Amino acid sequence: MLDDRKLTILRAIVTDYVSMREPVGSRALVERYQLDVSPATVRNDMAVLEEEGYIMQPHTSAGRIPTDKGYRLFVDRLGTVKPLSGAERRAIETFMAGAVDIDDVVRRTVRLLAQITRQVAIVQYPILSSATIRHLEIVTLSPERGLLILVNSTGKVDQHPVDLGNAPEETVADLRGRLNAALIGLSPSQVVERAEALVVELPDDVRPLGAAVVSAVLELVTTDPSTRVVVGGVPNLTRFSDQYETTVRPVLEALEEQVVLLRLLGEVAGTGDVTVRIGHENPYAPLRSTSVVASGYGIDDDIWANLGVVGPTRMDYPSTMAAVRAVARYVGRFLAEG
Amino acid sequence: MLDDRKLTILRAIVTDYVSMREPVGSRALVERYQLDVSPATVRNDMAVLEEEGYIMQPHTSAGRIPTDKGYRLFVDRLGTVKPLSGAERRAIETFMAGAVDIDDVVRRTVRLLAQITRQVAIVQYPILSSATIRHLEIVTLSPERGLLILVNSTGKVDQHPVDLGNAPEETVADLRGRLNAALIGLSPSQVVERAEALVVELPDDVRPLGAAVVSAVLELVTTDPSTRVVVGGVPNLTRFSDQYETTVRPVLEALEEQVVLLRLLGEVAGTGDVTVRIGHENPYAPLRSTSVVASGYGIDDDIWANLGVVGPTRMDYPSTMAAVRAVARYVGRFLAEG
DNA sequence: GACTGGCACTCCACCACCGAGAGTGCCAAC
DNA sequence: GTTGGCACTCTCGGTGGTGGAGTGCCAGTC
């Protein structure tokens, strides 16, 4: 049904429309792509492509623009992988070098991704499932208020307030020692397993406080840090569309909703490879006029979190996909090396 | 030069233009504000106001709109303080209740401010100059890599990587004890003072590691946490202006630049009271078509940081100022109570 | 059967034009 | 100082005409 030439024409229409932002006609096509056939032939092919739903006309006497289905075919079968330029590779390295902690890594990544793709970038905080507890500390702020601090093997530091209830310093010290002895080296799931028994085993005088602290530990350990996302490159929305209230506002609103972004990334990515959701394929209705290019990142098969890019359906998919893939891989390696 | 009626007219023009978003003419003015004079009289007064630079006409046969200078006079002398509604007060309380740590407080504040003012909100992280060191911890991640953790009296937790250089565990424990003994209770400035002497006093075998850790402590203590700002309510920019590329884009870009925002807040606010910068008064050129309403927040005379709102010059100043003031006061109290 | 040149057709984008309406400035009168 | 009246200016919305780009279709050719 779709012979080679029709596919070539579809590819040409997508490429041209993405770069020119104007409906593309048969004449321009033969001129710019040396098709070796006449415009009339191209028109016939375009009629078929339109019939099949790959392209459409904004109005009767205009050129054609790709539909979501057209972009989909382009991404699946027609897009040639466009390798990153040397400058871009270097940009990635210099951008990430010198990151000091997880926050910093995430912030830099989002900036980087936004800059390379010139679109809106979204990066989810990594969850390191293999992380184990390295150290536990209870700091006294006042007789009543204390602070539980948890350090894991990746160097991530978490904190949670604890009600000390005027417990004497010796009790706190005792508890600190016992908990450290019991918890260090455990993974989150192991902590959950052992928690109850741990409290029961405590001496009577330490147990009330111990219960409070352990519940705080559980809170921290089970709270998924990857429920946080960071957004960057919002100014790039300006290039997004001519019409404002209908297309830009919903996107801006979505970008402020962490929950929406998480669902978006989760449903789009989730694997180690780059995934694309085009227009209506998108799980979130207000973003149905946008495309999402996302990928999980991590090391080997261990996926920690997702990152991606939101842009107009009319985007340069090959470049964007290449950029997302490259950044995801680099960040994965970078985090693995610590 | 400006008698009462002229001031009344200016006030009416500002109020009307802010709510209607259309140039306001002499006839509409007398009708809506019972001025007890004829439109012709109002026109004479408006001519004077225009002469003096308080109002202007977009084109010859249009009504008048306020100039920056007009808004300035309005804010300084004409705006009646508009108290918050009960609903708004309640919103503030319920919104902030249940905040668990500093990050959470800042995030909630920015959301709150954006929601009440329906504009773009900016909140700077507080610096608590009176904070003292409460606890110091050195956690071993691997023989080489360690993590310094610092807890201050406000419950803020900071971390910094440290190169352990294969130091034995006893050395680390020794150093931990010494540093805790020496540093707990000190304010940042005191730490800076004592740092050098502290390293010198250490036993020879501990000193190399000690020097590394102390320099990490200094790094943390002198790094100003208030160099971080959080932005919210960006979708409200949609209501900002009809023209896009010229007014919205620069604002979006400014909002991604932490440095710019810090300078902005710093130059605008810095005192405990609400300050307003209107249009060209603004220190940052790309924001010259916007107004900034900002205030320091803290307890009594102890100002910790700033927060504020960015919006079109055509904004409801009395309400916005009231909201910023109320939120600033509430956050100050909230943080003080811990 | 696939391709092509030609042709009539459609529709948008652009421009000029026009009238209505809003608002002004000015002036003479009160 | 205030007012009614009036001529004037400018925007806004609608109308109509034109050029051009692009199409669909058809008959003819390889």
XYZ file of C-alpha atoms (C1' of nucleotides) in Angstrom:
736
model
C 0.000 0.000 0.000
C 2.771 2.442 0.888
C 5.614 2.028 -1.559
C 9.044 3.466 -1.115
C 8.312 6.712 -2.845
C 5.310 7.435 -0.691
C 7.396 6.855 2.398
C 10.083 9.129 1.022
C 7.466 11.765 0.422
C 6.118 11.419 3.956
C 9.601 11.724 5.341
C 10.180 14.809 3.230
C 6.912 16.379 4.361
C 7.734 15.813 8.018
C 11.275 17.128 7.673
C 10.222 20.151 5.700
C 7.299 21.014 7.900
C 9.412 20.737 11.038
C 12.050 23.081 9.713
C 9.852 25.487 7.754
C 6.743 25.476 9.948
C 4.560 25.851 6.905
C 2.347 23.421 5.023
C 4.408 21.893 2.243
C 3.189 21.565 -1.324
C 3.992 19.161 -4.114
C 6.075 21.579 -6.103
C 8.375 22.546 -3.245
C 8.842 18.883 -2.506
C 10.148 17.854 -5.931
C 12.416 20.876 -6.017
C 13.988 20.398 -2.623
C 14.316 16.639 -2.673
C 15.181 15.706 -6.286
C 12.336 13.251 -6.458
C 12.722 12.737 -10.220
C 8.992 12.756 -10.707
C 6.566 15.519 -11.521
C 4.537 17.437 -8.969
C 1.424 15.727 -10.319
C 2.772 12.334 -9.350
C 3.621 13.600 -5.925
C 0.094 14.932 -5.641
C -1.295 11.512 -6.405
C 0.871 9.976 -3.719
C -0.085 12.683 -1.283
C -3.747 11.963 -1.946
C -3.124 8.365 -0.908
C -1.159 9.405 2.162
C -4.014 11.670 3.127
C -6.530 8.905 2.546
C -4.546 6.708 4.913
C -4.466 9.439 7.540
C -0.755 10.252 7.546
C -1.080 13.827 6.376
C -3.776 16.471 6.128
C -4.545 19.849 4.652
C -5.258 22.792 6.936
C -7.567 24.043 4.161
C -8.377 23.053 0.636
C -5.763 24.968 -1.250
C -2.889 24.625 1.149
C -0.001 22.202 1.275
C 0.015 19.188 3.564
C 1.081 18.827 7.170
C 1.737 15.565 8.990
C -0.884 14.128 11.330
C -0.007 12.465 14.631
C -0.189 9.183 12.752
C 2.266 10.548 10.208
C 4.722 11.574 12.873
C 4.316 8.158 14.443
C 5.278 6.375 11.232
C 8.149 8.796 10.792
C 9.485 8.070 14.245
C 9.001 4.327 13.967
C 10.353 3.718 10.504
C 11.634 6.777 8.742
C 13.712 8.805 11.134
C 17.403 8.275 10.678
C 19.272 8.472 13.944
C 21.043 11.759 14.080
C 24.214 11.439 16.155
C 25.083 14.273 18.496
C 27.667 16.742 17.352
C 31.028 16.824 19.044
C 30.150 20.153 20.534
C 27.054 18.662 22.089
C 28.981 15.738 23.538
C 31.487 18.097 25.048
C 28.674 20.278 26.365
C 27.254 17.309 28.233
C 30.546 16.493 29.863
C 31.494 20.008 30.890
C 27.991 20.695 32.090
C 27.875 17.736 34.418
C 31.436 17.841 35.664
C 31.680 19.332 39.117
C 28.221 18.405 40.305
C 28.452 18.009 44.050
C 25.300 16.233 45.194
C 22.110 14.682 43.882
C 20.252 17.967 43.836
C 23.024 19.484 41.852
C 23.101 16.619 39.376
C 19.378 16.873 38.778
C 19.484 20.637 38.386
C 22.343 20.460 35.931
C 20.724 17.689 33.969
C 17.516 19.591 33.478
C 19.368 22.674 32.338
C 21.495 20.652 30.000
C 18.585 18.844 28.436
C 16.637 22.048 27.953
C 19.613 23.676 26.342
C 20.446 20.925 23.885
C 16.901 20.221 22.787
C 15.770 23.813 23.098
C 12.591 22.543 24.643
C 11.072 22.073 28.054
C 12.982 19.467 30.029
C 11.736 17.344 32.917
C 13.963 15.293 35.180
C 12.779 12.996 37.918
C 14.855 12.435 41.032
C 16.542 9.055 40.954
C 15.510 6.309 43.307
C 18.371 4.028 44.131
C 16.727 0.777 45.067
C 20.015 -0.908 45.868
C 20.945 1.772 48.385
C 21.470 0.633 51.971
C 21.480 2.545 55.224
C 24.916 3.783 56.137
C 24.373 5.830 59.193
C 21.599 6.946 61.503
C 21.751 9.961 63.754
C 19.392 11.499 66.290
C 20.120 15.142 66.946
C 18.555 16.988 69.879
C 17.302 20.414 68.948
C 15.385 21.090 72.155
C 14.203 18.808 74.974
C 11.118 17.972 72.935
C 12.225 18.368 69.348
C 14.723 16.072 67.753
C 15.835 15.371 64.231
C 16.357 11.959 62.717
C 19.013 11.874 60.022
C 19.551 8.976 57.681
C 22.506 8.585 55.337
C 22.472 5.915 52.665
C 25.257 4.284 50.742
C 24.890 6.665 47.796
C 25.538 9.635 50.047
C 21.952 10.799 50.113
C 20.951 12.445 53.366
C 17.345 12.428 54.609
C 15.870 14.035 57.662
C 12.670 13.821 59.632
C 11.528 15.610 62.797
C 11.029 13.413 65.872
C 9.174 14.158 69.076
C 11.645 13.370 71.843
C 9.153 13.893 74.683
C 11.825 15.055 77.144
C 13.681 11.764 76.996
C 17.056 11.998 78.790
C 20.177 12.275 76.676
C 21.381 8.819 77.755
C 18.216 7.226 76.421
C 18.716 8.957 73.100
C 22.336 7.844 72.969
C 21.363 4.304 73.844
C 18.735 4.226 71.144
C 21.108 5.730 68.607
C 23.595 2.955 69.257
C 21.038 0.186 69.074
C 19.434 1.452 65.895
C 22.736 1.960 64.140
C 23.782 -1.532 65.059
C 20.518 -2.961 63.835
C 19.908 -0.974 60.666
C 23.231 -0.274 59.013
C 23.631 -2.195 55.804
C 19.930 -2.846 55.369
C 18.039 -2.055 52.195
C 14.698 -0.230 52.374
C 12.730 -3.431 52.029
C 14.757 -5.118 54.767
C 14.154 -2.176 57.059
C 10.419 -2.520 56.557
C 10.664 -6.222 57.361
C 12.657 -5.832 60.522
C 11.064 -2.693 61.924
C 8.402 -4.246 64.111
C 10.636 -6.857 65.703
C 13.217 -4.193 66.333
C 10.900 -2.104 68.471
C 9.744 -5.095 70.464
C 13.317 -6.075 71.270
C 14.102 -2.687 72.795
C 14.348 -2.364 76.594
C 11.230 -0.953 78.213
C 12.628 2.492 78.971
C 13.803 3.073 75.400
C 10.823 1.596 73.638
C 8.423 4.582 73.502
C 11.031 6.825 71.958
C 12.265 3.943 69.842
C 8.821 3.441 68.366
C 8.643 7.099 67.367
C 12.068 7.046 65.758
C 11.501 3.798 63.920
C 8.256 5.079 62.479
C 10.167 8.132 61.276
C 12.761 5.838 59.713
C 10.026 3.914 57.950
C 8.541 7.173 56.759
C 11.838 8.181 55.188
C 12.696 4.790 53.802
C 9.367 4.205 52.134
C 8.902 7.722 50.838
C 9.898 7.577 47.250
C 12.346 10.380 46.489
C 11.587 9.955 42.841
C 8.236 11.586 43.451
C 10.078 14.819 42.911
C 10.627 16.286 39.496
C 12.421 19.364 38.266
C 11.464 21.378 35.223
C 13.586 23.663 33.093
C 13.669 25.481 29.799
C 10.218 26.927 30.192
C 11.096 29.988 28.093
C 11.402 27.622 25.164
C 7.638 27.417 25.235
C 7.644 30.721 23.443
C 8.677 29.021 20.245
C 5.931 26.576 20.879
C 2.928 27.942 19.148
C 1.476 31.113 17.789
C -1.705 30.703 19.722
C -1.320 31.229 23.350
C -4.295 30.776 25.573
C -5.286 27.476 23.981
C -1.947 25.715 23.740
C 0.613 27.341 25.996
C -1.445 27.830 29.132
C -2.419 24.186 29.594
C 1.212 23.207 29.207
C 2.343 25.781 31.747
C -0.263 24.499 34.138
C 0.758 20.905 33.655
C 4.367 21.845 34.336
C 3.474 23.125 37.802
C 1.765 19.904 38.751
C 4.344 17.445 40.010
C 1.786 14.681 40.066
C 0.896 15.170 36.432
C 4.520 15.218 35.379
C 5.268 12.072 37.298
C 2.381 10.239 35.724
C 3.424 11.541 32.364
C 7.015 10.405 32.669
C 5.985 7.149 34.229
C 3.542 6.216 31.524
C 5.757 7.357 28.708
C 9.125 6.037 29.764
C 9.870 3.358 32.295
C 12.343 1.497 30.159
C 15.947 2.161 29.420
C 15.235 3.255 25.898
C 13.803 6.425 24.454
C 10.044 6.436 24.090
C 7.921 8.921 22.199
C 4.310 9.901 22.752
C 2.869 11.982 19.973
C -0.098 14.300 20.414
C -3.243 12.376 21.169
C -1.235 9.312 22.198
C -0.489 11.285 25.294
C -2.061 10.015 28.506
C -2.761 13.519 29.771
C -5.461 15.363 27.851
C -4.293 19.001 28.134
C -1.021 17.940 26.563
C -2.639 16.312 23.569
C -1.192 18.950 21.278
C 2.340 18.188 22.439
C 4.776 15.346 22.157
C 6.776 13.831 24.964
C 10.158 12.227 24.412
C 11.329 10.400 27.495
C 13.689 7.735 28.693
C 14.538 5.957 31.889
C 18.046 6.381 33.168
C 20.198 4.197 35.298
C 22.854 1.568 34.946
C 22.296 -1.495 32.800
C 18.882 -2.901 33.652
C 18.575 -0.971 36.869
C 16.323 1.944 36.029
C 16.230 4.626 38.670
C 13.974 7.276 37.255
C 12.920 9.011 34.082
C 13.774 12.155 32.246
C 12.409 13.690 29.117
C 11.331 16.599 27.052
C 7.996 18.174 26.192
C 7.581 19.988 22.909
C 5.245 20.642 20.035
C 4.237 17.654 17.936
C 6.039 19.517 15.213
C 9.468 18.817 16.633
C 12.745 17.487 15.306
C 12.308 13.944 16.547
C 15.640 12.467 15.447
C 17.664 15.169 17.189
C 15.500 15.276 20.262
C 15.539 11.515 20.664
C 19.289 11.427 20.227
C 19.736 14.139 22.834
C 17.439 12.495 25.366
C 19.151 9.166 24.891
C 22.620 10.657 25.237
C 21.789 12.629 28.355
C 20.018 9.675 29.980
C 23.020 7.440 29.397
C 25.480 9.982 30.587
C 23.574 10.765 33.764
C 23.220 7.066 34.502
C 26.947 6.535 34.195
C 27.707 9.690 36.117
C 25.552 8.699 39.066
C 26.883 5.150 39.059
C 30.424 6.409 39.376
C 29.343 8.538 42.331
C -1.000 71.786 41.384
C -2.891 68.539 41.903
C -6.049 69.299 43.802
C -8.254 66.726 45.427
C -10.438 66.158 42.416
C -7.501 65.474 40.167
C -6.193 62.935 42.629
C -9.625 61.350 42.824
C -9.696 61.156 39.052
C -6.257 59.561 38.944
C -7.312 57.029 41.532
C -10.434 56.280 39.525
C -8.456 55.862 36.318
C -6.034 53.437 37.943
C -8.788 51.422 39.585
C -10.885 51.295 36.470
C -8.027 50.451 34.165
C -6.822 47.686 36.439
C -10.209 46.034 36.589
C -11.416 46.727 33.034
C -8.104 46.534 31.176
C -9.265 49.226 28.803
C -8.390 52.869 28.476
C -10.901 54.847 30.485
C -12.669 57.934 29.156
C -14.113 60.996 30.817
C -17.719 59.984 30.370
C -17.345 56.522 31.926
C -15.529 58.139 34.827
C -18.293 60.563 35.826
C -20.872 57.835 35.476
C -19.096 55.213 37.549
C -17.745 57.478 40.261
C -20.442 60.142 40.843
C -17.966 62.931 40.381
C -20.683 65.620 40.315
C -18.964 67.420 37.489
C -19.360 67.181 33.747
C -17.185 65.114 31.451
C -15.727 68.322 30.069
C -14.373 69.255 33.487
C -12.904 65.834 33.893
C -11.275 66.220 30.495
C -9.628 69.419 31.619
C -8.272 67.721 34.689
C -7.108 64.775 32.638
C -5.247 67.134 30.339
C -3.376 68.450 33.357
C -2.676 64.947 34.649
C -1.328 64.013 31.257
C 0.790 67.149 31.130
C 2.311 66.158 34.464
C 3.002 62.651 33.197
C 0.650 60.644 35.353
C -1.511 59.319 32.551
C -1.291 58.916 28.791
C -3.346 58.075 25.732
C -2.540 54.977 23.682
C -3.761 56.973 20.694
C -5.457 60.278 20.072
C -9.039 59.278 20.390
C -8.740 56.756 23.166
C -9.271 57.050 26.898
C -6.385 57.408 29.315
C -4.223 54.799 30.968
C -1.901 55.367 33.929
C 1.835 55.760 33.391
C 4.425 54.251 35.714
C 4.527 57.607 37.426
C 0.768 57.484 37.848
C 0.920 54.065 39.443
C 3.678 55.300 41.691
C 1.557 58.168 42.994
C -1.341 55.778 43.388
C 0.717 53.380 45.445
C 2.316 56.112 47.546
C -0.676 58.259 48.312
C -3.916 56.994 46.891
C -4.211 53.288 47.491
C -6.333 52.421 50.440
C -5.077 49.352 52.247
C -7.315 46.485 51.372
C -7.427 44.003 54.254
C -7.396 40.318 53.409
C -10.676 38.512 53.457
C -11.365 35.960 56.145
C -11.191 33.253 53.546
C -7.728 34.396 52.539
C -6.535 34.439 56.140
C -7.829 30.940 56.634
C -6.226 29.860 53.374
C -2.846 31.037 54.643
C -3.159 29.089 57.868
C -4.397 25.848 56.374
C -1.885 26.041 53.582
C 1.089 26.363 55.870
C -0.030 24.006 58.601
C 1.704 20.670 58.372
C 4.861 21.865 56.685
C 7.609 19.493 57.753
C 10.913 21.119 56.863
C 12.382 24.253 55.372
C 12.008 23.013 51.826
C 8.400 22.284 52.464
C 7.763 25.677 54.010
C 9.301 27.448 51.042
C 7.392 25.335 48.539
C 4.111 25.917 50.307
C 4.756 29.612 50.638
C 5.395 30.085 46.964
C 2.242 28.180 46.049
C 0.232 30.131 48.533
C 1.474 33.489 47.366
C 0.876 32.625 43.731
C -2.615 31.481 44.518
C -3.704 34.490 46.543
C -2.244 37.104 44.249
C -2.888 35.139 41.082
C 0.527 36.182 39.905
C 4.031 34.809 39.699
C 5.466 34.311 43.158
C 9.118 34.207 44.183
C 10.378 33.043 47.556
C 13.962 33.125 48.707
C 15.278 30.517 51.114
C 15.693 31.973 54.577
C 19.084 32.508 56.078
C 19.012 32.168 59.803
C 21.959 34.211 60.968
C 21.340 33.355 64.584
C 21.537 29.620 63.872
C 24.260 27.716 65.663
C 25.822 24.354 64.979
C 24.005 21.576 66.750
C 25.683 18.479 65.545
C 28.457 17.352 63.251
C 28.767 13.909 61.761
C 31.284 12.213 59.514
C 29.884 9.217 57.693
C 32.118 6.740 55.903
C 30.767 5.744 52.502
C 33.875 3.945 51.298
C 37.499 3.954 52.512
C 38.118 7.087 50.466
C 34.763 8.796 50.334
C 33.114 10.283 53.360
C 30.259 12.631 53.968
C 30.262 15.541 56.352
C 26.862 16.335 57.814
C 26.065 19.488 59.714
C 22.865 20.115 61.654
C 22.049 23.577 62.941
C 19.734 24.762 65.661
C 16.900 25.402 63.257
C 16.916 21.797 62.124
C 18.527 22.491 58.803
C 20.766 19.677 57.571
C 23.702 20.317 55.245
C 26.074 17.874 53.663
C 29.401 17.963 51.880
C 31.589 15.205 50.463
C 34.954 14.694 52.138
C 38.001 12.840 50.919
C 38.906 10.452 53.741
C 42.123 9.257 52.143
C 41.903 5.791 53.734
C 42.079 7.174 57.247
C 41.360 4.449 59.835
C 37.980 4.423 61.501
C 39.471 5.355 64.877
C 40.951 8.527 63.449
C 37.613 9.472 62.022
C 35.889 8.789 65.336
C 38.503 10.793 67.185
C 38.113 13.721 64.834
C 34.343 13.524 65.065
C 34.505 13.803 68.829
C 36.951 16.681 68.817
C 35.092 18.681 66.219
C 31.751 18.202 67.919
C 33.234 19.343 71.200
C 34.790 22.366 69.585
C 32.054 23.497 67.220
C 28.689 22.836 68.827
C 26.936 26.027 69.792
C 29.006 28.215 67.495
C 27.465 30.633 65.011
C 28.759 30.739 61.434
C 30.933 33.765 62.114
C 32.405 32.144 65.200
C 33.222 29.026 63.202
C 35.119 31.080 60.675
C 37.039 32.753 63.492
C 38.024 29.567 65.244
C 38.663 27.337 62.255
C 42.363 27.903 61.797
C 43.282 27.550 65.436
C 41.196 24.421 65.625
C 43.189 22.627 62.963
C 46.491 23.606 64.525
C 45.435 22.231 67.908
C 44.701 18.794 66.482
C 47.156 15.924 67.144
C 49.502 15.231 64.265
C 47.868 12.018 63.113
C 44.434 13.582 62.893
C 45.437 16.881 61.412
C 45.501 16.104 57.655
C 42.004 14.681 57.727
C 40.964 17.410 60.147
C 42.060 20.093 57.748
C 39.973 18.568 54.969
C 36.881 18.290 57.142
C 37.202 21.767 58.587
C 37.480 23.267 55.139
C 34.309 21.411 54.212
C 32.655 22.817 57.330
C 33.707 26.305 56.326
C 32.357 25.722 52.856
C 28.948 24.797 54.244
C 28.860 27.473 56.882
C 29.759 30.296 54.575
C 27.627 29.210 51.674
C 24.558 31.328 51.835
C 21.476 29.121 51.620
C 19.439 32.175 50.721
C 21.070 32.130 47.307
C 18.289 29.741 46.366
C 14.912 30.902 45.211
C 11.762 29.105 44.242
C 9.251 30.282 41.677
C 5.591 29.428 41.342
C 2.435 30.474 39.603
C 4.046 30.744 36.209
C 0.774 29.901 34.417
C -0.540 33.192 35.727
C 1.694 34.823 33.160
C -0.969 33.992 30.634
C -3.158 36.744 31.982
C -0.147 38.962 31.728
C -0.295 40.498 28.332
C -1.752 40.044 24.929
C 1.574 40.335 23.230
C 3.780 37.432 23.776
C 7.202 37.453 22.332
C 7.956 40.954 23.556
C 6.661 40.821 27.101
C 6.182 37.247 28.260
C 9.378 35.695 26.970
C 11.760 38.027 28.801
C 9.856 37.391 32.001
C 10.011 33.644 31.535
C 13.716 33.902 30.927
C 14.266 36.012 33.975
C 12.379 33.491 36.077
C 14.848 30.766 35.186
C 17.804 32.817 36.272
C 18.310 32.413 39.988
C 20.892 35.150 39.996
C 18.572 37.644 38.393
C 15.774 36.845 40.798
C 18.060 37.187 43.777
C 19.288 40.564 42.641
C 15.746 41.588 41.941
C 14.432 40.612 45.352
C 17.481 41.999 47.061
C 17.267 45.387 45.445
C 13.535 45.661 45.775
C 12.954 44.378 49.275
C 15.480 44.040 52.069
C 13.344 45.637 54.724
C 10.535 44.229 56.775
C 7.941 46.216 54.902
C 6.387 45.791 51.488
C 8.192 47.574 48.697
C 6.982 48.166 45.173
C 8.964 48.679 41.997
C 6.906 49.823 39.066
C 7.892 49.322 35.435
C 10.994 51.306 34.588
C 11.886 51.697 38.252
C 12.885 48.086 38.024
C 16.611 47.371 38.298
C 16.466 44.624 35.675
C 15.823 45.891 32.150
C 13.873 42.963 30.637
C 11.362 43.325 33.446
C 10.757 46.985 32.828
C 7.204 46.290 31.727
C 6.419 44.550 34.993
C 6.022 45.498 38.603
C 7.577 43.743 41.550
C 5.962 43.718 44.973
C 8.296 42.312 47.581
C 8.971 42.194 51.275
C 11.544 40.825 53.634
C 10.358 38.250 56.107
C 11.599 37.293 59.499
C 10.929 38.069 63.123
C 10.974 41.654 64.392
C 14.062 43.311 63.000
C 15.751 40.105 62.036
C 15.204 39.782 58.312
C 16.049 36.387 56.910
C 15.182 36.640 53.278
C 12.766 38.099 50.793
C 9.665 37.035 48.998
C 7.513 38.737 46.438
C 5.419 38.766 43.365
C 5.993 39.734 39.741
C 3.095 40.968 37.676
C 2.052 43.431 35.036
C 2.311 47.111 35.936
C -1.410 47.024 35.526
C -1.999 45.113 38.733
C -4.208 45.487 41.763
C -1.607 47.039 44.027
C -3.634 47.344 47.238
C -4.630 43.665 47.197
C -1.240 42.437 46.091
C 0.587 44.481 48.687
C -1.765 43.285 51.395
C -1.262 39.670 50.354
C 2.525 39.930 50.236
C 2.607 41.621 53.611
C 0.314 39.048 55.194
C 2.209 36.072 53.805
C 5.588 37.539 54.775
C 4.424 38.098 58.351
C 2.863 34.696 58.618
C 5.900 32.864 57.282
C 8.143 34.809 59.631
C 6.070 33.818 62.623
C 5.742 30.266 61.395
C 9.481 29.785 61.004
C 10.197 31.432 64.345
C 7.932 28.993 66.115
C 9.754 26.148 64.436
C -0.493 0.855 -15.661
C 2.268 4.521 -14.103
C 3.530 9.069 -15.053
C 2.907 13.801 -16.834
C 1.299 18.454 -18.582
C -2.436 21.264 -18.569
C -6.289 23.479 -16.756
C -10.055 24.926 -13.973
C -11.036 25.572 -9.321
C -10.690 26.773 -4.389
C -9.299 29.153 -0.702
C -6.317 32.106 2.009
C -3.721 36.270 2.761
C -3.397 40.897 1.859
C -5.003 45.398 0.998
C -7.951 49.270 0.493
C -11.995 51.261 1.783
C -15.789 52.745 4.546
C -18.857 53.779 8.364
C -19.798 53.655 13.218
C -18.449 54.816 17.579
C -15.740 56.478 21.230
C -13.193 59.958 22.927
C -10.830 64.114 22.608
C -9.611 69.320 22.459
C -11.210 73.658 22.144
C -14.277 77.523 22.507
C -17.828 80.419 23.758
C -21.126 80.973 27.285
C -22.611 80.756 32.019
C -14.000 77.405 37.374
C -17.493 74.829 34.947
C -20.296 73.454 31.117
C -22.571 72.257 26.578
C -21.582 71.979 21.955
C -19.040 70.811 18.048
C -15.545 69.488 14.891
C -11.915 66.330 14.686
C -9.155 62.070 15.087
C -8.378 57.494 15.450
C -9.569 52.570 16.083
C -12.286 48.724 15.028
C -15.066 45.704 12.341
C -16.939 44.463 8.111
C -16.809 44.292 2.929
C -15.040 43.412 -1.466
C -11.429 42.652 -4.728
C -7.057 40.560 -6.238
C -2.986 37.557 -6.530
C -0.986 33.419 -5.648
C -0.279 28.943 -4.049
C -1.848 24.624 -4.249
C -5.040 21.238 -5.446
C -7.866 17.574 -8.155
C -8.862 15.752 -12.310
C -8.394 14.389 -17.017
C -6.554 13.250 -21.269
C -2.455 11.995 -23.329
C 2.212 9.581 -23.461
C 5.776 6.121 -22.596
